[in-house]
Amino acid sequence: DKSWCEITEGRDFYDHNVQTDWIISNPPFSLITPMLKKSMEIAKYGFAYIMPSYALTYSRLIMCEKEGFQVSKIVYFKNPKIWGFGFQCHFVIFEKCSNDYIKIRK
């Protein structure tokens, strides 16, 4: 079973309250923090975003760790010229942490 959200199709991500195994998104860059929070509420195993490098801040990483998620992989890629902006983006995978990892970080 697959579910999806697309605001232009009348399916707002913030109204989606069903637990989901994985979330994959290219969120609006101005809404990274609210997207992280919502994703952590409903993602069972993890989530992955395309996001600019400046958005992966220490405070956001700590926020995710406190909710039991950690970055498991970052895939850097060359931005297509059609995107029309100059900052580096990457695909970031956040996975649910094991209890051992959470204990070590506390």
Short mmCIF file of N, CA, C and O in Angstrom, two decimals:
data_model
loop_
_atom_site.label_atom_id
_atom_site.label_comp_id
_atom_site.label_asym_id
_atom_site.label_seq_id
_atom_site.Cartn_x
_atom_site.Cartn_y
_atom_site.Cartn_z
N ASP A 1 0.85 -1.18 0.00
CA ASP A 1 0.00 0.00 0.00
C ASP A 1 0.88 1.24 0.00
O ASP A 1 1.79 1.35 0.82
N LYS A 2 0.64 2.13 -0.92
CA LYS A 2 1.42 3.36 -1.02
C LYS A 2 0.49 4.55 -0.85
O LYS A 2 -0.60 4.59 -1.40
N SER A 3 0.93 5.51 -0.08
CA SER A 3 0.19 6.76 0.03
C SER A 3 1.11 7.88 -0.42
O SER A 3 2.32 7.73 -0.44
N TRP A 4 0.53 8.98 -0.77
CA TRP A 4 1.32 10.11 -1.24
C TRP A 4 0.61 11.40 -0.88
O TRP A 4 -0.60 11.42 -0.61
N CYS A 5 1.38 12.47 -0.86
CA CYS A 5 0.85 13.80 -0.59
C CYS A 5 1.40 14.74 -1.65
O CYS A 5 2.57 14.64 -2.03
N GLU A 6 0.57 15.63 -2.09
CA GLU A 6 0.97 16.68 -3.04
C GLU A 6 0.00 17.83 -2.86
O GLU A 6 -1.20 17.70 -3.17
N ILE A 7 0.50 18.93 -2.34
CA ILE A 7 -0.36 20.07 -1.99
C ILE A 7 -1.16 20.56 -3.20
O ILE A 7 -2.33 20.92 -3.08
N THR A 8 -0.55 20.54 -4.40
CA THR A 8 -1.27 21.01 -5.59
C THR A 8 -2.36 20.04 -6.02
O THR A 8 -3.22 20.39 -6.84
N GLU A 9 -2.35 18.83 -5.46
CA GLU A 9 -3.38 17.83 -5.75
C GLU A 9 -4.40 17.74 -4.61
O GLU A 9 -5.22 16.83 -4.57
N GLY A 10 -4.29 18.67 -3.65
CA GLY A 10 -5.23 18.69 -2.53
C GLY A 10 -4.93 17.69 -1.43
O GLY A 10 -5.79 17.42 -0.59
N ARG A 11 -3.71 17.16 -1.42
CA ARG A 11 -3.32 16.19 -0.38
C ARG A 11 -2.15 16.77 0.41
O ARG A 11 -1.00 16.56 0.08
N ASP A 12 -2.47 17.48 1.47
CA ASP A 12 -1.49 18.20 2.29
C ASP A 12 -0.76 17.23 3.23
O ASP A 12 -1.40 16.50 3.99
N PHE A 13 0.55 17.25 3.18
CA PHE A 13 1.39 16.39 4.04
C PHE A 13 1.07 16.60 5.51
O PHE A 13 1.06 15.66 6.29
N TYR A 14 0.80 17.83 5.90
CA TYR A 14 0.54 18.13 7.31
C TYR A 14 -0.79 17.56 7.80
O TYR A 14 -1.01 17.45 8.99
N ASP A 15 -1.67 17.18 6.88
CA ASP A 15 -2.94 16.55 7.25
C ASP A 15 -2.83 15.02 7.26
O ASP A 15 -3.75 14.34 7.68
N HIS A 16 -1.72 14.48 6.82
CA HIS A 16 -1.50 13.03 6.76
C HIS A 16 -1.09 12.54 8.15
O HIS A 16 -0.04 12.89 8.65
N ASN A 17 -1.93 11.75 8.77
CA ASN A 17 -1.67 11.31 10.14
C ASN A 17 -1.54 9.79 10.29
O ASN A 17 -1.58 9.28 11.40
N VAL A 18 -1.40 9.09 9.20
CA VAL A 18 -1.24 7.64 9.23
C VAL A 18 0.25 7.31 9.32
O VAL A 18 1.06 7.90 8.60
N GLN A 19 0.61 6.37 10.19
CA GLN A 19 2.02 5.98 10.28
C GLN A 19 2.47 5.38 8.95
O GLN A 19 1.77 4.57 8.35
N THR A 20 3.62 5.81 8.51
CA THR A 20 4.17 5.44 7.21
C THR A 20 5.53 4.81 7.42
O THR A 20 6.30 5.25 8.28
N ASP A 21 5.85 3.77 6.64
CA ASP A 21 7.17 3.15 6.78
C ASP A 21 8.28 4.14 6.45
O ASP A 21 9.18 4.36 7.25
N TRP A 22 8.22 4.74 5.25
CA TRP A 22 9.25 5.67 4.78
C TRP A 22 8.60 6.88 4.14
O TRP A 22 7.54 6.76 3.53
N ILE A 23 9.26 8.02 4.24
CA ILE A 23 8.83 9.25 3.57
C ILE A 23 9.98 9.70 2.70
O ILE A 23 11.13 9.79 3.16
N ILE A 24 9.69 9.98 1.45
CA ILE A 24 10.70 10.51 0.52
C ILE A 24 10.13 11.80 -0.04
O ILE A 24 9.01 11.81 -0.55
N SER A 25 10.91 12.88 0.04
CA SER A 25 10.37 14.18 -0.34
C SER A 25 11.43 15.14 -0.83
O SER A 25 12.61 15.01 -0.52
N ASN A 26 10.98 16.10 -1.59
CA ASN A 26 11.75 17.27 -1.96
C ASN A 26 10.99 18.44 -1.35
O ASN A 26 10.22 19.12 -2.03
N PRO A 27 11.15 18.64 -0.04
CA PRO A 27 10.32 19.63 0.66
C PRO A 27 10.70 21.06 0.29
O PRO A 27 11.83 21.32 -0.14
N PRO A 28 9.76 21.98 0.47
CA PRO A 28 10.13 23.40 0.30
C PRO A 28 11.26 23.72 1.27
O PRO A 28 11.18 23.40 2.46
N PHE A 29 12.31 24.33 0.77
CA PHE A 29 13.49 24.58 1.61
C PHE A 29 13.17 25.48 2.79
O PHE A 29 13.79 25.38 3.84
N SER A 30 12.18 26.33 2.66
CA SER A 30 11.81 27.22 3.77
C SER A 30 11.03 26.49 4.86
O SER A 30 10.81 27.06 5.93
N LEU A 31 10.64 25.23 4.62
CA LEU A 31 9.85 24.48 5.59
C LEU A 31 10.57 23.23 6.10
O LEU A 31 9.92 22.28 6.55
N ILE A 32 11.89 23.23 6.05
CA ILE A 32 12.65 22.04 6.45
C ILE A 32 12.33 21.63 7.89
O ILE A 32 12.05 20.46 8.16
N THR A 33 12.36 22.54 8.83
CA THR A 33 12.13 22.18 10.24
C THR A 33 10.73 21.62 10.45
O THR A 33 10.59 20.54 11.05
N PRO A 34 9.65 22.28 9.98
CA PRO A 34 8.33 21.66 10.16
C PRO A 34 8.20 20.32 9.45
O PRO A 34 7.54 19.41 9.96
N MET A 35 8.85 20.15 8.30
CA MET A 35 8.81 18.87 7.59
C MET A 35 9.52 17.78 8.40
O MET A 35 9.05 16.65 8.48
N LEU A 36 10.67 18.11 8.99
CA LEU A 36 11.38 17.16 9.84
C LEU A 36 10.50 16.72 11.00
O LEU A 36 10.37 15.53 11.28
N LYS A 37 9.89 17.69 11.66
CA LYS A 37 9.04 17.37 12.82
C LYS A 37 7.88 16.47 12.43
O LYS A 37 7.61 15.48 13.12
N LYS A 38 7.19 16.80 11.35
CA LYS A 38 6.06 15.99 10.91
C LYS A 38 6.53 14.59 10.49
O LYS A 38 5.89 13.59 10.82
N SER A 39 7.65 14.52 9.79
CA SER A 39 8.18 13.24 9.35
C SER A 39 8.51 12.34 10.53
O SER A 39 8.22 11.14 10.51
N MET A 40 9.09 12.92 11.57
CA MET A 40 9.44 12.13 12.75
C MET A 40 8.21 11.64 13.49
O MET A 40 8.24 10.60 14.14
N GLU A 41 7.10 12.37 13.38
CA GLU A 41 5.85 11.95 14.01
C GLU A 41 5.26 10.70 13.36
O GLU A 41 4.71 9.85 14.05
N ILE A 42 5.37 10.61 12.03
CA ILE A 42 4.64 9.54 11.33
C ILE A 42 5.52 8.48 10.66
O ILE A 42 5.00 7.46 10.24
N ALA A 43 6.83 8.71 10.56
CA ALA A 43 7.71 7.73 9.89
C ALA A 43 8.08 6.61 10.86
O ALA A 43 8.58 6.86 11.95
N LYS A 44 7.85 5.39 10.43
CA LYS A 44 8.18 4.23 11.25
C LYS A 44 9.67 3.90 11.19
O LYS A 44 10.30 3.63 12.20
N TYR A 45 10.25 3.91 9.98
CA TYR A 45 11.65 3.53 9.80
C TYR A 45 12.56 4.68 9.43
O TYR A 45 13.74 4.66 9.76
N GLY A 46 12.04 5.67 8.72
CA GLY A 46 12.89 6.77 8.33
C GLY A 46 12.28 7.63 7.25
O GLY A 46 11.14 7.43 6.83
N PHE A 47 13.08 8.59 6.80
CA PHE A 47 12.65 9.51 5.76
C PHE A 47 13.87 10.03 5.03
O PHE A 47 15.00 9.97 5.55
N ALA A 48 13.66 10.51 3.82
CA ALA A 48 14.77 11.01 3.01
C ALA A 48 14.32 12.27 2.28
O ALA A 48 13.20 12.32 1.77
N TYR A 49 15.20 13.25 2.26
CA TYR A 49 14.90 14.54 1.64
C TYR A 49 15.99 14.94 0.65
O TYR A 49 17.17 14.67 0.89
N ILE A 50 15.60 15.65 -0.37
CA ILE A 50 16.55 16.47 -1.13
C ILE A 50 16.57 17.80 -0.39
O ILE A 50 15.51 18.39 -0.14
N MET A 51 17.75 18.22 0.00
CA MET A 51 17.84 19.48 0.76
C MET A 51 19.16 20.18 0.51
O MET A 51 20.16 19.53 0.18
N PRO A 52 19.19 21.50 0.66
CA PRO A 52 20.44 22.24 0.47
C PRO A 52 21.39 21.97 1.64
O PRO A 52 20.96 21.69 2.75
N SER A 53 22.66 22.07 1.35
CA SER A 53 23.67 21.78 2.38
C SER A 53 23.53 22.69 3.59
O SER A 53 23.76 22.26 4.71
N TYR A 54 23.13 23.94 3.37
CA TYR A 54 23.01 24.87 4.51
C TYR A 54 21.88 24.47 5.47
O TYR A 54 21.85 24.92 6.61
N ALA A 55 20.96 23.62 5.04
CA ALA A 55 19.82 23.25 5.88
C ALA A 55 20.13 22.14 6.87
O ALA A 55 19.39 21.92 7.82
N LEU A 56 21.23 21.45 6.68
CA LEU A 56 21.60 20.35 7.59
C LEU A 56 22.41 20.92 8.75
O LEU A 56 23.61 20.75 8.84
N THR A 57 21.72 21.60 9.64
CA THR A 57 22.37 22.31 10.74
C THR A 57 22.52 21.40 11.97
O THR A 57 21.80 20.40 12.11
N TYR A 58 23.41 21.80 12.83
CA TYR A 58 23.64 21.07 14.07
C TYR A 58 22.36 20.98 14.89
O TYR A 58 22.01 19.92 15.41
N SER A 59 21.64 22.09 15.02
CA SER A 59 20.41 22.08 15.83
C SER A 59 19.36 21.13 15.25
O SER A 59 18.64 20.47 16.00
N ARG A 60 19.26 21.04 13.94
CA ARG A 60 18.31 20.11 13.33
C ARG A 60 18.75 18.66 13.54
O ARG A 60 17.91 17.79 13.78
N LEU A 61 20.04 18.41 13.46
CA LEU A 61 20.55 17.05 13.70
C LEU A 61 20.26 16.62 15.14
O LEU A 61 19.84 15.49 15.39
N ILE A 62 20.49 17.51 16.09
CA ILE A 62 20.23 17.20 17.51
C ILE A 62 18.73 16.99 17.73
O ILE A 62 18.32 16.08 18.44
N MET A 63 17.90 17.82 17.10
CA MET A 63 16.45 17.66 17.20
C MET A 63 16.03 16.26 16.72
O MET A 63 15.24 15.58 17.37
N CYS A 64 16.60 15.83 15.61
CA CYS A 64 16.28 14.50 15.08
C CYS A 64 16.76 13.39 16.01
O CYS A 64 16.04 12.43 16.27
N GLU A 65 17.97 13.53 16.54
CA GLU A 65 18.50 12.52 17.46
C GLU A 65 17.63 12.40 18.71
O GLU A 65 17.39 11.31 19.20
N LYS A 66 17.15 13.52 19.21
CA LYS A 66 16.30 13.49 20.40
C LYS A 66 15.00 12.75 20.13
O LYS A 66 14.41 12.18 21.05
N GLU A 67 14.57 12.74 18.89
CA GLU A 67 13.34 12.03 18.51
C GLU A 67 13.63 10.61 17.99
O GLU A 67 12.73 9.92 17.54
N GLY A 68 14.91 10.21 18.06
CA GLY A 68 15.27 8.84 17.71
C GLY A 68 15.66 8.60 16.27
O GLY A 68 15.65 7.47 15.80
N PHE A 69 16.05 9.66 15.53
CA PHE A 69 16.47 9.53 14.14
C PHE A 69 17.89 10.06 13.96
O PHE A 69 18.28 11.01 14.62
N GLN A 70 18.63 9.42 13.07
CA GLN A 70 19.98 9.89 12.76
C GLN A 70 20.19 9.86 11.24
O GLN A 70 19.52 9.12 10.53
N VAL A 71 21.13 10.66 10.77
CA VAL A 71 21.48 10.63 9.36
C VAL A 71 22.28 9.36 9.11
O VAL A 71 23.30 9.12 9.76
N SER A 72 21.81 8.54 8.19
CA SER A 72 22.53 7.31 7.87
C SER A 72 23.32 7.43 6.58
O SER A 72 24.28 6.70 6.38
N LYS A 73 22.92 8.35 5.71
CA LYS A 73 23.63 8.50 4.45
C LYS A 73 23.35 9.87 3.86
O LYS A 73 22.24 10.38 3.96
N ILE A 74 24.37 10.44 3.24
CA ILE A 74 24.23 11.69 2.48
C ILE A 74 24.79 11.43 1.09
O ILE A 74 25.94 11.00 0.96
N VAL A 75 23.98 11.67 0.09
CA VAL A 75 24.41 11.52 -1.29
C VAL A 75 24.50 12.91 -1.90
O VAL A 75 23.50 13.62 -2.01
N TYR A 76 25.72 13.32 -2.25
CA TYR A 76 25.93 14.61 -2.88
C TYR A 76 25.75 14.47 -4.38
O TYR A 76 26.12 13.45 -4.95
N PHE A 77 25.19 15.47 -5.01
CA PHE A 77 25.05 15.41 -6.45
C PHE A 77 25.21 16.80 -7.05
O PHE A 77 25.06 17.81 -6.36
N LYS A 78 25.54 16.83 -8.31
CA LYS A 78 25.71 18.09 -9.02
C LYS A 78 24.32 18.63 -9.36
O LYS A 78 23.50 17.92 -9.93
N ASN A 79 24.07 19.85 -8.98
CA ASN A 79 22.77 20.45 -9.24
C ASN A 79 22.57 20.67 -10.74
O ASN A 79 23.43 21.22 -11.41
N PRO A 80 21.43 20.24 -11.27
CA PRO A 80 21.15 20.50 -12.69
C PRO A 80 21.05 22.00 -12.94
O PRO A 80 20.53 22.74 -12.10
N LYS A 81 21.53 22.47 -14.07
CA LYS A 81 21.48 23.89 -14.39
C LYS A 81 20.05 24.42 -14.43
O LYS A 81 19.82 25.59 -14.16
N ILE A 82 19.10 23.56 -14.76
CA ILE A 82 17.71 24.03 -14.84
C ILE A 82 17.15 24.43 -13.49
O ILE A 82 16.14 25.12 -13.42
N TRP A 83 17.79 24.00 -12.39
CA TRP A 83 17.31 24.40 -11.07
C TRP A 83 17.51 25.89 -10.85
O TRP A 83 16.76 26.49 -10.10
N GLY A 84 18.52 26.47 -11.44
CA GLY A 84 18.71 27.90 -11.40
C GLY A 84 19.20 28.49 -10.08
O GLY A 84 19.06 29.67 -9.84
N PHE A 85 19.77 27.68 -9.20
CA PHE A 85 20.37 28.25 -7.99
C PHE A 85 21.76 27.66 -7.81
O PHE A 85 22.08 26.60 -8.34
N GLY A 86 22.58 28.35 -7.01
CA GLY A 86 23.98 28.00 -6.94
C GLY A 86 24.44 27.24 -5.73
O GLY A 86 25.61 26.93 -5.62
N PHE A 87 23.56 26.93 -4.79
CA PHE A 87 24.05 26.22 -3.60
C PHE A 87 23.92 24.72 -3.77
O PHE A 87 23.07 24.22 -4.49
N GLN A 88 24.81 24.02 -3.10
CA GLN A 88 24.89 22.56 -3.18
C GLN A 88 23.69 21.91 -2.50
O GLN A 88 23.31 22.28 -1.41
N CYS A 89 23.12 20.91 -3.16
CA CYS A 89 22.05 20.11 -2.55
C CYS A 89 22.51 18.67 -2.44
O CYS A 89 23.45 18.26 -3.11
N HIS A 90 21.85 17.95 -1.58
CA HIS A 90 22.14 16.53 -1.44
C HIS A 90 20.88 15.79 -1.00
O HIS A 90 19.89 16.40 -0.62
N PHE A 91 20.95 14.48 -1.11
CA PHE A 91 19.87 13.60 -0.69
C PHE A 91 20.28 13.05 0.66
O PHE A 91 21.32 12.41 0.79
N VAL A 92 19.49 13.33 1.69
CA VAL A 92 19.83 12.94 3.06
C VAL A 92 18.84 11.88 3.55
O VAL A 92 17.63 12.09 3.48
N ILE A 93 19.37 10.76 4.04
CA ILE A 93 18.54 9.68 4.56
C ILE A 93 18.64 9.67 6.08
O ILE A 93 19.74 9.56 6.63
N PHE A 94 17.52 9.82 6.74
CA PHE A 94 17.42 9.76 8.19
C PHE A 94 16.77 8.42 8.55
O PHE A 94 15.72 8.08 8.02
N GLU A 95 17.40 7.67 9.45
CA GLU A 95 16.83 6.39 9.85
C GLU A 95 16.57 6.38 11.35
O GLU A 95 17.26 7.05 12.12
N LYS A 96 15.59 5.58 11.73
CA LYS A 96 15.28 5.40 13.14
C LYS A 96 16.50 4.79 13.82
O LYS A 96 17.09 3.83 13.32
N CYS A 97 16.92 5.37 14.93
CA CYS A 97 18.10 4.90 15.66
C CYS A 97 17.78 3.65 16.46
O CYS A 97 16.66 3.46 16.92
N SER A 98 18.78 2.84 16.66
CA SER A 98 18.64 1.72 17.58
C SER A 98 18.70 2.27 19.01
O SER A 98 19.22 3.35 19.26
N ASN A 99 18.18 1.52 19.95
CA ASN A 99 18.23 1.94 21.36
C ASN A 99 19.66 2.10 21.84
O ASN A 99 19.96 2.95 22.67
N ASP A 100 20.59 1.28 21.34
CA ASP A 100 22.00 1.37 21.74
C ASP A 100 22.59 2.71 21.35
O ASP A 100 23.32 3.32 22.10
N TYR A 101 22.27 3.19 20.15
CA TYR A 101 22.80 4.48 19.70
C TYR A 101 22.27 5.60 20.58
O TYR A 101 23.00 6.48 20.99
N ILE A 102 20.99 5.55 20.89
CA ILE A 102 20.39 6.60 21.72
C ILE A 102 21.02 6.63 23.11
O ILE A 102 21.32 7.68 23.64
N LYS A 103 21.29 5.45 23.69
CA LYS A 103 21.92 5.40 25.01
C LYS A 103 23.31 5.99 24.99
O LYS A 103 23.72 6.69 25.90
N ILE A 104 24.07 5.74 23.92
CA ILE A 104 25.44 6.25 23.82
C ILE A 104 25.42 7.78 23.76
O ILE A 104 26.25 8.44 24.37
N ARG A 105 24.49 8.38 23.02
CA ARG A 105 24.44 9.82 22.84
C ARG A 105 23.96 10.57 24.07
O ARG A 105 24.20 11.74 24.21
N LYS A 106 23.26 9.92 24.99
CA LYS A 106 22.68 10.62 26.16
C LYS A 106 23.71 10.97 27.17
O LYS A 106 24.72 10.65 27.38
#
